[in-house]
Amino acid sequence: MFGFKKINKILELKSPVNGICIPLDEVNDKAFASGMIGEGCAFNFDGDTIYSPINGEILMVANTKHAIGLKARNGAEILIHVGLDTVNLNGEGLYVLVKKNQKVKQGDPILKVDLEIMKSNNIDLTTPMVITNSSNFKLCNYHIDDKVNIEDVVISVQH
């Protein structure tokens, strides 16, 4: 009678950095490039700050500070992995600005990177952002191979 339809809420993930958005399969790490960890994209970024791509909650902060997990209201679990060999630094040069269970808004700074320490350790700062439970969603990537900033939508996630 009223013509109600199920509305599929779309979650838009904005870029966590200012830089170039690249396809995940170009990441020099087999686990990310193969999609084993989840679908998404990666970034070669300018600057030294990682920002929250969503309004959500901090799900996890790695002990070595190189990765942060977030959870969106729709249940999407997002992993931002800062650099490829940063785990080997045991947190050196990475300054986490959030804690587990903290609520964040899109654009909030969540991690700072000491670029001099990364450079002196020859760290590849390619930064994947994946939806670790992507099999539960339909994803669409935007701005691949484009220069992006933290206001640009790079992934939409829909049930």
PDB file of C-alpha atoms in Angstrom:
ATOM      1  CA  MET A   1       0.000   0.000   0.000  1.00  0.00           C
ATOM      2  CA  PHE A   2       2.757   2.450   0.908  1.00  0.00           C
ATOM      3  CA  GLY A   3       5.334   0.994  -1.458  1.00  0.00           C
ATOM      4  CA  PHE A   4       8.051   0.665   1.193  1.00  0.00           C
ATOM      5  CA  LYS A   5      11.319  -0.574  -0.181  1.00  0.00           C
ATOM      6  CA  LYS A   6      14.347  -1.822   1.656  1.00  0.00           C
ATOM      7  CA  ILE A   7      16.863   0.999   1.531  1.00  0.00           C
ATOM      8  CA  ASN A   8      20.464  -0.057   1.081  1.00  0.00           C
ATOM      9  CA  LYS A   9      22.497   2.455   3.041  1.00  0.00           C
ATOM     10  CA  ILE A  10      25.763   3.183   1.288  1.00  0.00           C
ATOM     11  CA  LEU A  11      28.843   3.853   3.384  1.00  0.00           C
ATOM     12  CA  GLU A  12      31.335   6.190   1.750  1.00  0.00           C
ATOM     13  CA  LEU A  13      34.974   5.884   2.771  1.00  0.00           C
ATOM     14  CA  LYS A  14      36.986   9.002   2.178  1.00  0.00           C
ATOM     15  CA  SER A  15      40.709   8.957   1.587  1.00  0.00           C
ATOM     16  CA  PRO A  16      42.693   8.574   4.828  1.00  0.00           C
ATOM     17  CA  VAL A  17      45.525  10.643   3.294  1.00  0.00           C
ATOM     18  CA  ASN A  18      46.386  13.266   0.729  1.00  0.00           C
ATOM     19  CA  GLY A  19      48.193  11.567  -2.131  1.00  0.00           C
ATOM     20  CA  ILE A  20      47.688   9.159  -5.037  1.00  0.00           C
ATOM     21  CA  CYS A  21      45.071   6.384  -4.814  1.00  0.00           C
ATOM     22  CA  ILE A  22      46.357   3.149  -6.402  1.00  0.00           C
ATOM     23  CA  PRO A  23      44.809  -0.265  -7.085  1.00  0.00           C
ATOM     24  CA  LEU A  24      45.364  -2.848  -4.383  1.00  0.00           C
ATOM     25  CA  ASP A  25      46.891  -5.276  -6.870  1.00  0.00           C
ATOM     26  CA  GLU A  26      49.800  -2.843  -7.363  1.00  0.00           C
ATOM     27  CA  VAL A  27      50.822  -3.074  -3.697  1.00  0.00           C
ATOM     28  CA  ASN A  28      54.187  -4.793  -3.257  1.00  0.00           C
ATOM     29  CA  ASP A  29      52.778  -7.225  -0.682  1.00  0.00           C
ATOM     30  CA  LYS A  30      51.129 -10.485  -1.789  1.00  0.00           C
ATOM     31  CA  ALA A  31      48.605 -10.613   1.059  1.00  0.00           C
ATOM     32  CA  PHE A  32      47.215  -7.179   0.162  1.00  0.00           C
ATOM     33  CA  ALA A  33      47.669  -7.415  -3.620  1.00  0.00           C
ATOM     34  CA  SER A  34      45.821 -10.741  -3.801  1.00  0.00           C
ATOM     35  CA  GLY A  35      42.868  -9.437  -1.795  1.00  0.00           C
ATOM     36  CA  MET A  36      43.492 -12.084   0.877  1.00  0.00           C
ATOM     37  CA  ILE A  37      43.057  -9.515   3.656  1.00  0.00           C
ATOM     38  CA  GLY A  38      40.097  -7.816   1.975  1.00  0.00           C
ATOM     39  CA  GLU A  39      39.097  -5.597  -0.912  1.00  0.00           C
ATOM     40  CA  GLY A  40      40.032  -1.938  -1.061  1.00  0.00           C
ATOM     41  CA  CYS A  41      42.720   0.350  -2.419  1.00  0.00           C
ATOM     42  CA  ALA A  42      46.059   1.807  -1.383  1.00  0.00           C
ATOM     43  CA  PHE A  43      47.781   5.161  -1.296  1.00  0.00           C
ATOM     44  CA  ASN A  44      51.126   6.782  -1.938  1.00  0.00           C
ATOM     45  CA  PHE A  45      50.659   9.734   0.336  1.00  0.00           C
ATOM     46  CA  ASP A  46      51.958  13.248   0.798  1.00  0.00           C
ATOM     47  CA  GLY A  47      52.325  14.581   4.289  1.00  0.00           C
ATOM     48  CA  ASP A  48      52.695  12.808   7.589  1.00  0.00           C
ATOM     49  CA  THR A  49      49.152  12.246   8.877  1.00  0.00           C
ATOM     50  CA  ILE A  50      46.592   9.444   8.522  1.00  0.00           C
ATOM     51  CA  TYR A  51      42.957  10.485   8.978  1.00  0.00           C
ATOM     52  CA  SER A  52      39.807   8.525   9.745  1.00  0.00           C
ATOM     53  CA  PRO A  53      38.011   7.654   6.488  1.00  0.00           C
ATOM     54  CA  ILE A  54      34.637   7.296   8.277  1.00  0.00           C
ATOM     55  CA  ASN A  55      32.511   8.204  11.243  1.00  0.00           C
ATOM     56  CA  GLY A  56      32.963   5.136  13.399  1.00  0.00           C
ATOM     57  CA  GLU A  57      34.880   3.488  16.180  1.00  0.00           C
ATOM     58  CA  ILE A  58      38.487   2.412  16.614  1.00  0.00           C
ATOM     59  CA  LEU A  59      38.358  -1.382  16.672  1.00  0.00           C
ATOM     60  CA  MET A  60      42.054  -2.095  17.044  1.00  0.00           C
ATOM     61  CA  VAL A  61      45.468  -0.470  17.228  1.00  0.00           C
ATOM     62  CA  ALA A  62      48.402  -2.800  16.499  1.00  0.00           C
ATOM     63  CA  ASN A  63      50.988  -3.012  19.286  1.00  0.00           C
ATOM     64  CA  THR A  64      53.574  -1.987  16.702  1.00  0.00           C
ATOM     65  CA  LYS A  65      51.389   1.031  15.775  1.00  0.00           C
ATOM     66  CA  HIS A  66      51.580   0.252  12.036  1.00  0.00           C
ATOM     67  CA  ALA A  67      47.901  -0.657  11.594  1.00  0.00           C
ATOM     68  CA  ILE A  68      44.589   0.690  12.820  1.00  0.00           C
ATOM     69  CA  GLY A  69      41.216  -1.014  12.509  1.00  0.00           C
ATOM     70  CA  LEU A  70      37.928   0.876  12.428  1.00  0.00           C
ATOM     71  CA  LYS A  71      34.317  -0.234  12.454  1.00  0.00           C
ATOM     72  CA  ALA A  72      31.524   1.620  10.674  1.00  0.00           C
ATOM     73  CA  ARG A  73      27.894   1.678  11.797  1.00  0.00           C
ATOM     74  CA  ASN A  74      26.947  -0.688   8.965  1.00  0.00           C
ATOM     75  CA  GLY A  75      29.381  -3.308  10.294  1.00  0.00           C
ATOM     76  CA  ALA A  76      32.159  -2.754   7.736  1.00  0.00           C
ATOM     77  CA  GLU A  77      35.559  -3.344   9.312  1.00  0.00           C
ATOM     78  CA  ILE A  78      38.300  -1.201   7.822  1.00  0.00           C
ATOM     79  CA  LEU A  79      42.026  -1.801   8.183  1.00  0.00           C
ATOM     80  CA  ILE A  80      44.528   0.952   7.427  1.00  0.00           C
ATOM     81  CA  HIS A  81      48.031  -0.525   7.210  1.00  0.00           C
ATOM     82  CA  VAL A  82      50.599   2.297   7.241  1.00  0.00           C
ATOM     83  CA  GLY A  83      53.513   1.294   5.024  1.00  0.00           C
ATOM     84  CA  LEU A  84      54.619  -2.200   4.104  1.00  0.00           C
ATOM     85  CA  ASP A  85      57.499  -3.013   6.451  1.00  0.00           C
ATOM     86  CA  THR A  86      56.602  -0.657   9.273  1.00  0.00           C
ATOM     87  CA  VAL A  87      55.845  -3.610  11.567  1.00  0.00           C
ATOM     88  CA  ASN A  88      59.622  -4.167  11.734  1.00  0.00           C
ATOM     89  CA  LEU A  89      60.095  -0.746  13.365  1.00  0.00           C
ATOM     90  CA  ASN A  90      58.170  -1.871  16.489  1.00  0.00           C
ATOM     91  CA  GLY A  91      56.348   1.452  16.645  1.00  0.00           C
ATOM     92  CA  GLU A  92      59.356   3.713  16.077  1.00  0.00           C
ATOM     93  CA  GLY A  93      58.351   6.752  14.054  1.00  0.00           C
ATOM     94  CA  LEU A  94      54.611   6.066  14.354  1.00  0.00           C
ATOM     95  CA  TYR A  95      52.505   8.117  16.751  1.00  0.00           C
ATOM     96  CA  VAL A  96      48.966   6.855  17.332  1.00  0.00           C
ATOM     97  CA  LEU A  97      46.503   9.636  18.168  1.00  0.00           C
ATOM     98  CA  VAL A  98      43.536   7.383  19.102  1.00  0.00           C
ATOM     99  CA  LYS A  99      42.786   4.390  21.315  1.00  0.00           C
ATOM    100  CA  LYS A 100      40.670   1.260  21.060  1.00  0.00           C
ATOM    101  CA  ASN A 101      36.897   1.860  21.375  1.00  0.00           C
ATOM    102  CA  GLN A 102      37.295   5.593  20.734  1.00  0.00           C
ATOM    103  CA  LYS A 103      34.636   7.177  18.524  1.00  0.00           C
ATOM    104  CA  VAL A 104      36.036   9.100  15.564  1.00  0.00           C
ATOM    105  CA  LYS A 105      34.640  11.311  12.840  1.00  0.00           C
ATOM    106  CA  GLN A 106      35.714  11.313   9.210  1.00  0.00           C
ATOM    107  CA  GLY A 107      38.751  13.552   8.894  1.00  0.00           C
ATOM    108  CA  ASP A 108      39.942  13.151  12.498  1.00  0.00           C
ATOM    109  CA  PRO A 109      43.731  12.618  12.606  1.00  0.00           C
ATOM    110  CA  ILE A 110      44.401   9.084  13.875  1.00  0.00           C
ATOM    111  CA  LEU A 111      48.149   8.589  13.323  1.00  0.00           C
ATOM    112  CA  LYS A 112      51.274  10.669  12.632  1.00  0.00           C
ATOM    113  CA  VAL A 113      54.307   9.377  10.743  1.00  0.00           C
ATOM    114  CA  ASP A 114      57.880  10.575  11.266  1.00  0.00           C
ATOM    115  CA  LEU A 115      58.978  10.755   7.645  1.00  0.00           C
ATOM    116  CA  GLU A 116      62.681  11.068   8.509  1.00  0.00           C
ATOM    117  CA  ILE A 117      62.630   7.770  10.432  1.00  0.00           C
ATOM    118  CA  MET A 118      60.775   6.098   7.548  1.00  0.00           C
ATOM    119  CA  LYS A 119      63.288   7.436   5.042  1.00  0.00           C
ATOM    120  CA  SER A 120      66.324   6.413   7.108  1.00  0.00           C
ATOM    121  CA  ASN A 121      64.893   2.858   7.368  1.00  0.00           C
ATOM    122  CA  ASN A 122      64.006   2.663   3.642  1.00  0.00           C
ATOM    123  CA  ILE A 123      60.339   2.051   4.462  1.00  0.00           C
ATOM    124  CA  ASP A 124      57.872   1.794   1.582  1.00  0.00           C
ATOM    125  CA  LEU A 125      55.004   3.970   2.819  1.00  0.00           C
ATOM    126  CA  THR A 126      52.435   2.537   0.413  1.00  0.00           C
ATOM    127  CA  THR A 127      49.358   2.402   2.654  1.00  0.00           C
ATOM    128  CA  PRO A 128      46.590  -0.130   1.943  1.00  0.00           C
ATOM    129  CA  MET A 129      43.041   0.482   3.194  1.00  0.00           C
ATOM    130  CA  VAL A 130      40.915  -2.648   3.031  1.00  0.00           C
ATOM    131  CA  ILE A 131      37.517  -3.793   4.222  1.00  0.00           C
ATOM    132  CA  THR A 132      38.487  -6.972   6.069  1.00  0.00           C
ATOM    133  CA  ASN A 133      34.926  -8.336   5.962  1.00  0.00           C
ATOM    134  CA  SER A 134      34.401  -7.245   2.338  1.00  0.00           C
ATOM    135  CA  SER A 135      32.736 -10.540   1.428  1.00  0.00           C
ATOM    136  CA  ASN A 136      29.662  -9.213   3.294  1.00  0.00           C
ATOM    137  CA  PHE A 137      29.424  -6.131   1.076  1.00  0.00           C
ATOM    138  CA  LYS A 138      29.478  -4.824  -2.460  1.00  0.00           C
ATOM    139  CA  LEU A 139      32.377  -2.387  -2.963  1.00  0.00           C
ATOM    140  CA  CYS A 140      33.061   0.207  -5.596  1.00  0.00           C
ATOM    141  CA  ASN A 141      36.412   2.018  -5.884  1.00  0.00           C
ATOM    142  CA  TYR A 142      36.779   5.580  -7.112  1.00  0.00           C
ATOM    143  CA  HIS A 143      39.706   7.794  -8.083  1.00  0.00           C
ATOM    144  CA  ILE A 144      42.131   4.951  -8.819  1.00  0.00           C
ATOM    145  CA  ASP A 145      45.384   6.478 -10.133  1.00  0.00           C
ATOM    146  CA  ASP A 146      44.130   9.960  -9.205  1.00  0.00           C
ATOM    147  CA  LYS A 147      45.469  12.510  -6.755  1.00  0.00           C
ATOM    148  CA  VAL A 148      43.089  12.538  -3.779  1.00  0.00           C
ATOM    149  CA  ASN A 149      42.642  14.381  -0.521  1.00  0.00           C
ATOM    150  CA  ILE A 150      40.787  13.506   2.657  1.00  0.00           C
ATOM    151  CA  GLU A 151      37.532  14.948   1.279  1.00  0.00           C
ATOM    152  CA  ASP A 152      37.442  12.526  -1.682  1.00  0.00           C
ATOM    153  CA  VAL A 153      35.301   9.388  -1.560  1.00  0.00           C
ATOM    154  CA  VAL A 154      37.533   6.475  -2.613  1.00  0.00           C
ATOM    155  CA  ILE A 155      35.342   3.457  -1.754  1.00  0.00           C
ATOM    156  CA  SER A 156      31.601   2.964  -1.377  1.00  0.00           C
ATOM    157  CA  VAL A 157      30.383  -0.006   0.631  1.00  0.00           C
ATOM    158  CA  GLN A 158      26.851  -1.358   0.313  1.00  0.00           C
ATOM    159  CA  HIS A 159      25.048  -4.402   1.794  1.00  0.00           C
TER     160      HIS A 159
END
